[in-house]
Amino acid sequence: HWNVIAGFRYSLEEKNGYFSNPLFRAGAVMPARRLGSGPGPAYDADQTDKAVSGTLGLQYRPSSNAMVYLTYNRGFKAGGVSIDANGAGALANNPAEIAGAKPLDPRYKPETVNAFELGAKVDYLGNRARTNIAVFYNDISNLQVAQFLGLQFAVLNSKSAKTYGLEMENTFKIGDALTLSASGLWLPKADFGVEAALGVLSGKRFRYAPKLSGNVALNFEQPINDDLSFTSRAQFEYSGAQFLSTSSNVTRGGIGILNLNAGIKSEKGGWNLEAWVQNFFDQRYPVYSFSTSLQTGDQNAYYAPPRTIGVTLRGKF
């Protein structure tokens, strides 16, 4: 049994970005002028992008319990204009302030990706188990990368970037009341191209792209009577070492998080009462880092929530 899946999309996007600062005062003691960051050049820029994107896939079912597939996807993300006071550069780029200065181009290019995936979905053990597995390869052109540089928001283009890896999802029904699920992602490559224009990003891995990540969960549901059931779940999530910023080399190590919940639900009444604990071991770790304004080399970070305990009541009315 063979299936062919195909589709396409034509995109036309037009964007305009405009900036001027007529109220900027010329006094030499103005902080932005002293720092060399302002006034930035005024700009009025247009960006028009046209593209055909789509998908082509082939599926084969050797039996009612198995399916193998191969897909190709052409992805497109339009370019645009950086809306920032320094989108066209800083004081040194402003010809209204410095004779002969050249403004930077505030526009960024459209992003495209050629994505290939080969995978399989299989049910076995009398339909009590399922495994989904896929290998993938993505070739990306002009990858758009948002940055905060302390005093400026910008979008860069990485001319070439690649990712490839393997993903697997498994579900096992151990008994009438107990189900085990496990999934993982191996991502050996998720890198920017080696390009001088990217600065600190050149040849580096993407932010939030650990080589290994995954989770394991055990679900238990046992009827108490004709209406009520006891439910519980234990879930362990792992995320490997990763970069936390697109403007620095700040990283964090691998983190494992345990989440627990237990409760009672009513099928007839349509309600569910549940007690839960997130981050049971109270792991403290940063999830995002960004450059500190006016302090070169200094970084700030947002941290994940600490151990959190609560009770949730859901109902249908």
PDB file of N, CA, C and O in Angstrom, residues 154-210:
ATOM      1  N   ALA A 154      19.270  43.197  16.647  1.00  0.00           N
ATOM      2  CA  ALA A 154      19.629  43.004  15.252  1.00  0.00           C
ATOM      3  C   ALA A 154      19.243  41.602  14.802  1.00  0.00           C
ATOM      4  O   ALA A 154      19.073  40.701  15.628  1.00  0.00           O
ATOM      5  N   VAL A 155      19.110  41.420  13.494  1.00  0.00           N
ATOM      6  CA  VAL A 155      18.884  40.112  12.893  1.00  0.00           C
ATOM      7  C   VAL A 155      19.990  39.878  11.876  1.00  0.00           C
ATOM      8  O   VAL A 155      20.158  40.675  10.935  1.00  0.00           O
ATOM      9  N   LEU A 156      20.755  38.818  12.060  1.00  0.00           N
ATOM     10  CA  LEU A 156      21.827  38.452  11.142  1.00  0.00           C
ATOM     11  C   LEU A 156      21.372  37.295  10.260  1.00  0.00           C
ATOM     12  O   LEU A 156      20.430  36.576  10.586  1.00  0.00           O
ATOM     13  N   ASN A 157      22.083  37.104   9.153  1.00  0.00           N
ATOM     14  CA  ASN A 157      21.871  35.937   8.299  1.00  0.00           C
ATOM     15  C   ASN A 157      23.120  35.075   8.295  1.00  0.00           C
ATOM     16  O   ASN A 157      24.219  35.569   8.010  1.00  0.00           O
ATOM     17  N   SER A 158      22.964  33.809   8.626  1.00  0.00           N
ATOM     18  CA  SER A 158      24.035  32.839   8.443  1.00  0.00           C
ATOM     19  C   SER A 158      23.856  32.227   7.061  1.00  0.00           C
ATOM     20  O   SER A 158      22.838  31.596   6.779  1.00  0.00           O
ATOM     21  N   LYS A 159      24.833  32.428   6.178  1.00  0.00           N
ATOM     22  CA  LYS A 159      24.688  31.976   4.799  1.00  0.00           C
ATOM     23  C   LYS A 159      24.377  30.492   4.706  1.00  0.00           C
ATOM     24  O   LYS A 159      23.592  30.063   3.860  1.00  0.00           O
ATOM     25  N   SER A 160      25.014  29.703   5.561  1.00  0.00           N
ATOM     26  CA  SER A 160      24.779  28.257   5.503  1.00  0.00           C
ATOM     27  C   SER A 160      24.762  27.694   6.911  1.00  0.00           C
ATOM     28  O   SER A 160      25.583  28.065   7.755  1.00  0.00           O
ATOM     29  N   ALA A 161      23.813  26.819   7.167  1.00  0.00           N
ATOM     30  CA  ALA A 161      23.701  26.141   8.459  1.00  0.00           C
ATOM     31  C   ALA A 161      23.105  24.766   8.214  1.00  0.00           C
ATOM     32  O   ALA A 161      22.314  24.581   7.277  1.00  0.00           O
ATOM     33  N   LYS A 162      23.490  23.812   9.030  1.00  0.00           N
ATOM     34  CA  LYS A 162      23.029  22.445   8.824  1.00  0.00           C
ATOM     35  C   LYS A 162      22.657  21.800  10.148  1.00  0.00           C
ATOM     36  O   LYS A 162      23.250  22.098  11.184  1.00  0.00           O
ATOM     37  N   THR A 163      21.665  20.928  10.081  1.00  0.00           N
ATOM     38  CA  THR A 163      21.322  20.082  11.221  1.00  0.00           C
ATOM     39  C   THR A 163      21.043  18.680  10.702  1.00  0.00           C
ATOM     40  O   THR A 163      20.525  18.510   9.593  1.00  0.00           O
ATOM     41  N   TYR A 164      21.420  17.691  11.501  1.00  0.00           N
ATOM     42  CA  TYR A 164      20.995  16.324  11.211  1.00  0.00           C
ATOM     43  C   TYR A 164      20.999  15.528  12.500  1.00  0.00           C
ATOM     44  O   TYR A 164      21.705  15.871  13.454  1.00  0.00           O
ATOM     45  N   GLY A 165      20.174  14.490  12.537  1.00  0.00           N
ATOM     46  CA  GLY A 165      20.098  13.709  13.754  1.00  0.00           C
ATOM     47  C   GLY A 165      19.083  12.588  13.657  1.00  0.00           C
ATOM     48  O   GLY A 165      18.588  12.255  12.564  1.00  0.00           O
ATOM     49  N   LEU A 166      18.778  12.038  14.806  1.00  0.00           N
ATOM     50  CA  LEU A 166      17.853  10.913  14.914  1.00  0.00           C
ATOM     51  C   LEU A 166      16.904  11.159  16.074  1.00  0.00           C
ATOM     52  O   LEU A 166      17.322  11.592  17.153  1.00  0.00           O
ATOM     53  N   GLU A 167      15.621  10.874  15.852  1.00  0.00           N
ATOM     54  CA  GLU A 167      14.595  11.052  16.881  1.00  0.00           C
ATOM     55  C   GLU A 167      13.792   9.763  17.024  1.00  0.00           C
ATOM     56  O   GLU A 167      13.469   9.108  16.030  1.00  0.00           O
ATOM     57  N   MET A 168      13.500   9.399  18.283  1.00  0.00           N
ATOM     58  CA  MET A 168      12.748   8.172  18.529  1.00  0.00           C
ATOM     59  C   MET A 168      11.727   8.403  19.628  1.00  0.00           C
ATOM     60  O   MET A 168      12.002   9.074  20.624  1.00  0.00           O
ATOM     61  N   GLU A 169      10.512   7.850  19.429  1.00  0.00           N
ATOM     62  CA  GLU A 169       9.444   7.892  20.420  1.00  0.00           C
ATOM     63  C   GLU A 169       8.927   6.470  20.634  1.00  0.00           C
ATOM     64  O   GLU A 169       8.697   5.740  19.665  1.00  0.00           O
ATOM     65  N   ASN A 170       8.734   6.100  21.891  1.00  0.00           N
ATOM     66  CA  ASN A 170       8.269   4.753  22.212  1.00  0.00           C
ATOM     67  C   ASN A 170       7.158   4.815  23.252  1.00  0.00           C
ATOM     68  O   ASN A 170       7.219   5.640  24.174  1.00  0.00           O
ATOM     69  N   THR A 171       6.170   3.942  23.098  1.00  0.00           N
ATOM     70  CA  THR A 171       5.100   3.784  24.082  1.00  0.00           C
ATOM     71  C   THR A 171       4.894   2.295  24.335  1.00  0.00           C
ATOM     72  O   THR A 171       4.786   1.511  23.388  1.00  0.00           O
ATOM     73  N   PHE A 172       4.867   1.921  25.617  1.00  0.00           N
ATOM     74  CA  PHE A 172       4.690   0.513  25.993  1.00  0.00           C
ATOM     75  C   PHE A 172       3.568   0.418  27.030  1.00  0.00           C
ATOM     76  O   PHE A 172       3.640   1.062  28.084  1.00  0.00           O
ATOM     77  N   LYS A 173       2.554  -0.353  26.725  1.00  0.00           N
ATOM     78  CA  LYS A 173       1.473  -0.590  27.678  1.00  0.00           C
ATOM     79  C   LYS A 173       1.865  -1.814  28.500  1.00  0.00           C
ATOM     80  O   LYS A 173       1.745  -2.959  28.051  1.00  0.00           O
ATOM     81  N   ILE A 174       2.367  -1.566  29.722  1.00  0.00           N
ATOM     82  CA  ILE A 174       2.905  -2.634  30.558  1.00  0.00           C
ATOM     83  C   ILE A 174       1.794  -3.498  31.133  1.00  0.00           C
ATOM     84  O   ILE A 174       1.925  -4.709  31.273  1.00  0.00           O
ATOM     85  N   GLY A 175       0.697  -2.874  31.489  1.00  0.00           N
ATOM     86  CA  GLY A 175      -0.456  -3.583  32.027  1.00  0.00           C
ATOM     87  C   GLY A 175      -1.701  -2.793  31.739  1.00  0.00           C
ATOM     88  O   GLY A 175      -1.673  -1.770  31.043  1.00  0.00           O
ATOM     89  N   ASP A 176      -2.828  -3.232  32.292  1.00  0.00           N
ATOM     90  CA  ASP A 176      -4.078  -2.509  32.053  1.00  0.00           C
ATOM     91  C   ASP A 176      -4.038  -1.095  32.627  1.00  0.00           C
ATOM     92  O   ASP A 176      -4.734  -0.209  32.132  1.00  0.00           O
ATOM     93  N   ALA A 177      -3.235  -0.894  33.664  1.00  0.00           N
ATOM     94  CA  ALA A 177      -3.235   0.404  34.339  1.00  0.00           C
ATOM     95  C   ALA A 177      -1.948   1.193  34.135  1.00  0.00           C
ATOM     96  O   ALA A 177      -1.893   2.376  34.475  1.00  0.00           O
ATOM     97  N   LEU A 178      -0.890   0.567  33.600  1.00  0.00           N
ATOM     98  CA  LEU A 178       0.431   1.187  33.579  1.00  0.00           C
ATOM     99  C   LEU A 178       0.943   1.323  32.145  1.00  0.00           C
ATOM    100  O   LEU A 178       0.943   0.360  31.373  1.00  0.00           O
ATOM    101  N   THR A 179       1.396   2.539  31.793  1.00  0.00           N
ATOM    102  CA  THR A 179       1.949   2.815  30.469  1.00  0.00           C
ATOM    103  C   THR A 179       3.285   3.533  30.608  1.00  0.00           C
ATOM    104  O   THR A 179       3.404   4.506  31.362  1.00  0.00           O
ATOM    105  N   LEU A 180       4.274   3.052  29.885  1.00  0.00           N
ATOM    106  CA  LEU A 180       5.601   3.662  29.880  1.00  0.00           C
ATOM    107  C   LEU A 180       5.835   4.316  28.527  1.00  0.00           C
ATOM    108  O   LEU A 180       5.595   3.708  27.480  1.00  0.00           O
ATOM    109  N   SER A 181       6.289   5.564  28.558  1.00  0.00           N
ATOM    110  CA  SER A 181       6.644   6.253  27.313  1.00  0.00           C
ATOM    111  C   SER A 181       8.064   6.785  27.440  1.00  0.00           C
ATOM    112  O   SER A 181       8.485   7.222  28.509  1.00  0.00           O
ATOM    113  N   ALA A 182       8.799   6.727  26.352  1.00  0.00           N
ATOM    114  CA  ALA A 182      10.178   7.202  26.345  1.00  0.00           C
ATOM    115  C   ALA A 182      10.495   7.775  24.970  1.00  0.00           C
ATOM    116  O   ALA A 182      10.131   7.201  23.939  1.00  0.00           O
ATOM    117  N   SER A 183      11.152   8.915  24.947  1.00  0.00           N
ATOM    118  CA  SER A 183      11.533   9.541  23.686  1.00  0.00           C
ATOM    119  C   SER A 183      12.906  10.169  23.829  1.00  0.00           C
ATOM    120  O   SER A 183      13.343  10.505  24.938  1.00  0.00           O
ATOM    121  N   GLY A 184      13.593  10.310  22.722  1.00  0.00           N
ATOM    122  CA  GLY A 184      14.922  10.906  22.765  1.00  0.00           C
ATOM    123  C   GLY A 184      15.291  11.518  21.434  1.00  0.00           C
ATOM    124  O   GLY A 184      14.758  11.156  20.373  1.00  0.00           O
ATOM    125  N   LEU A 185      16.209  12.470  21.492  1.00  0.00           N
ATOM    126  CA  LEU A 185      16.709  13.144  20.301  1.00  0.00           C
ATOM    127  C   LEU A 185      18.229  13.181  20.357  1.00  0.00           C
ATOM    128  O   LEU A 185      18.805  13.641  21.350  1.00  0.00           O
ATOM    129  N   TRP A 186      18.862  12.656  19.321  1.00  0.00           N
ATOM    130  CA  TRP A 186      20.315  12.756  19.162  1.00  0.00           C
ATOM    131  C   TRP A 186      20.575  13.734  18.026  1.00  0.00           C
ATOM    132  O   TRP A 186      20.137  13.509  16.894  1.00  0.00           O
ATOM    133  N   LEU A 187      21.242  14.829  18.324  1.00  0.00           N
ATOM    134  CA  LEU A 187      21.465  15.910  17.369  1.00  0.00           C
ATOM    135  C   LEU A 187      22.965  16.185  17.275  1.00  0.00           C
ATOM    136  O   LEU A 187      23.473  17.136  17.875  1.00  0.00           O
ATOM    137  N   PRO A 188      23.699  15.371  16.526  1.00  0.00           N
ATOM    138  CA  PRO A 188      25.152  15.556  16.468  1.00  0.00           C
ATOM    139  C   PRO A 188      25.579  16.847  15.790  1.00  0.00           C
ATOM    140  O   PRO A 188      26.670  17.362  16.062  1.00  0.00           O
ATOM    141  N   LYS A 189      24.745  17.378  14.902  1.00  0.00           N
ATOM    142  CA  LYS A 189      25.116  18.626  14.231  1.00  0.00           C
ATOM    143  C   LYS A 189      23.939  19.580  14.181  1.00  0.00           C
ATOM    144  O   LYS A 189      22.841  19.204  13.749  1.00  0.00           O
ATOM    145  N   ALA A 190      24.172  20.794  14.630  1.00  0.00           N
ATOM    146  CA  ALA A 190      23.212  21.896  14.525  1.00  0.00           C
ATOM    147  C   ALA A 190      24.038  23.174  14.590  1.00  0.00           C
ATOM    148  O   ALA A 190      24.045  23.883  15.590  1.00  0.00           O
ATOM    149  N   ASP A 191      24.765  23.446  13.512  1.00  0.00           N
ATOM    150  CA  ASP A 191      25.818  24.450  13.531  1.00  0.00           C
ATOM    151  C   ASP A 191      25.590  25.553  12.505  1.00  0.00           C
ATOM    152  O   ASP A 191      25.089  25.315  11.399  1.00  0.00           O
ATOM    153  N   PHE A 192      26.039  26.780  12.903  1.00  0.00           N
ATOM    154  CA  PHE A 192      26.141  27.870  11.949  1.00  0.00           C
ATOM    155  C   PHE A 192      27.337  27.625  11.039  1.00  0.00           C
ATOM    156  O   PHE A 192      28.266  26.892  11.393  1.00  0.00           O
ATOM    157  N   GLY A 193      27.332  28.259   9.877  1.00  0.00           N
ATOM    158  CA  GLY A 193      28.487  28.178   8.995  1.00  0.00           C
ATOM    159  C   GLY A 193      29.669  28.940   9.575  1.00  0.00           C
ATOM    160  O   GLY A 193      29.524  29.765  10.489  1.00  0.00           O
ATOM    161  N   VAL A 194      30.850  28.644   9.050  1.00  0.00           N
ATOM    162  CA  VAL A 194      32.059  29.372   9.461  1.00  0.00           C
ATOM    163  C   VAL A 194      32.139  30.637   8.619  1.00  0.00           C
ATOM    164  O   VAL A 194      32.550  30.612   7.456  1.00  0.00           O
ATOM    165  N   GLU A 195      31.693  31.751   9.210  1.00  0.00           N
ATOM    166  CA  GLU A 195      31.591  33.018   8.498  1.00  0.00           C
ATOM    167  C   GLU A 195      32.056  34.146   9.406  1.00  0.00           C
ATOM    168  O   GLU A 195      31.556  34.297  10.524  1.00  0.00           O
ATOM    169  N   ALA A 196      33.001  34.935   8.925  1.00  0.00           N
ATOM    170  CA  ALA A 196      33.553  36.024   9.726  1.00  0.00           C
ATOM    171  C   ALA A 196      32.475  37.022  10.137  1.00  0.00           C
ATOM    172  O   ALA A 196      32.515  37.583  11.243  1.00  0.00           O
ATOM    173  N   ALA A 197      31.482  37.232   9.265  1.00  0.00           N
ATOM    174  CA  ALA A 197      30.436  38.216   9.552  1.00  0.00           C
ATOM    175  C   ALA A 197      29.592  37.828  10.759  1.00  0.00           C
ATOM    176  O   ALA A 197      28.934  38.687  11.361  1.00  0.00           O
ATOM    177  N   LEU A 198      29.597  36.547  11.148  1.00  0.00           N
ATOM    178  CA  LEU A 198      28.795  36.098  12.285  1.00  0.00           C
ATOM    179  C   LEU A 198      29.483  36.338  13.621  1.00  0.00           C
ATOM    180  O   LEU A 198      28.868  36.196  14.675  1.00  0.00           O
ATOM    181  N   GLY A 199      30.755  36.675  13.599  1.00  0.00           N
ATOM    182  CA  GLY A 199      31.460  36.945  14.857  1.00  0.00           C
ATOM    183  C   GLY A 199      31.483  35.732  15.769  1.00  0.00           C
ATOM    184  O   GLY A 199      31.916  34.649  15.384  1.00  0.00           O
ATOM    185  N   VAL A 200      30.970  35.901  16.987  1.00  0.00           N
ATOM    186  CA  VAL A 200      31.008  34.842  17.990  1.00  0.00           C
ATOM    187  C   VAL A 200      30.205  33.612  17.577  1.00  0.00           C
ATOM    188  O   VAL A 200      30.424  32.508  18.098  1.00  0.00           O
ATOM    189  N   LEU A 201      29.288  33.760  16.650  1.00  0.00           N
ATOM    190  CA  LEU A 201      28.457  32.628  16.227  1.00  0.00           C
ATOM    191  C   LEU A 201      29.134  31.728  15.201  1.00  0.00           C
ATOM    192  O   LEU A 201      28.666  30.603  14.962  1.00  0.00           O
ATOM    193  N   SER A 202      30.199  32.188  14.566  1.00  0.00           N
ATOM    194  CA  SER A 202      30.814  31.468  13.462  1.00  0.00           C
ATOM    195  C   SER A 202      31.214  30.046  13.845  1.00  0.00           C
ATOM    196  O   SER A 202      31.999  29.826  14.775  1.00  0.00           O
ATOM    197  N   GLY A 203      30.638  29.072  13.153  1.00  0.00           N
ATOM    198  CA  GLY A 203      30.966  27.680  13.389  1.00  0.00           C
ATOM    199  C   GLY A 203      30.423  27.103  14.683  1.00  0.00           C
ATOM    200  O   GLY A 203      30.729  25.949  15.020  1.00  0.00           O
ATOM    201  N   LYS A 204      29.597  27.850  15.401  1.00  0.00           N
ATOM    202  CA  LYS A 204      29.107  27.425  16.718  1.00  0.00           C
ATOM    203  C   LYS A 204      27.759  26.730  16.581  1.00  0.00           C
ATOM    204  O   LYS A 204      27.044  26.902  15.601  1.00  0.00           O
ATOM    205  N   ARG A 205      27.399  25.946  17.602  1.00  0.00           N
ATOM    206  CA  ARG A 205      26.078  25.307  17.614  1.00  0.00           C
ATOM    207  C   ARG A 205      24.986  26.329  17.855  1.00  0.00           C
ATOM    208  O   ARG A 205      25.223  27.398  18.441  1.00  0.00           O
ATOM    209  N   PHE A 206      23.789  25.986  17.433  1.00  0.00           N
ATOM    210  CA  PHE A 206      22.626  26.830  17.689  1.00  0.00           C
ATOM    211  C   PHE A 206      22.375  26.941  19.195  1.00  0.00           C
ATOM    212  O   PHE A 206      22.710  26.044  19.969  1.00  0.00           O
ATOM    213  N   ARG A 207      21.743  28.016  19.576  1.00  0.00           N
ATOM    214  CA  ARG A 207      21.250  28.137  20.944  1.00  0.00           C
ATOM    215  C   ARG A 207      20.132  27.109  21.168  1.00  0.00           C
ATOM    216  O   ARG A 207      19.350  26.814  20.265  1.00  0.00           O
ATOM    217  N   TYR A 208      20.058  26.580  22.396  1.00  0.00           N
ATOM    218  CA  TYR A 208      19.029  25.602  22.784  1.00  0.00           C
ATOM    219  C   TYR A 208      19.071  24.349  21.912  1.00  0.00           C
ATOM    220  O   TYR A 208      18.020  23.801  21.550  1.00  0.00           O
ATOM    221  N   ALA A 209      20.261  23.885  21.537  1.00  0.00           N
ATOM    222  CA  ALA A 209      20.378  22.718  20.665  1.00  0.00           C
ATOM    223  C   ALA A 209      21.365  21.715  21.264  1.00  0.00           C
ATOM    224  O   ALA A 209      22.469  21.539  20.744  1.00  0.00           O
ATOM    225  N   PRO A 210      20.988  21.043  22.366  1.00  0.00           N
ATOM    226  CA  PRO A 210      21.891  20.049  22.954  1.00  0.00           C
ATOM    227  C   PRO A 210      22.050  18.844  22.044  1.00  0.00           C
ATOM    228  O   PRO A 210      21.154  18.537  21.241  1.00  0.00           O
TER     229      PRO A 210
END
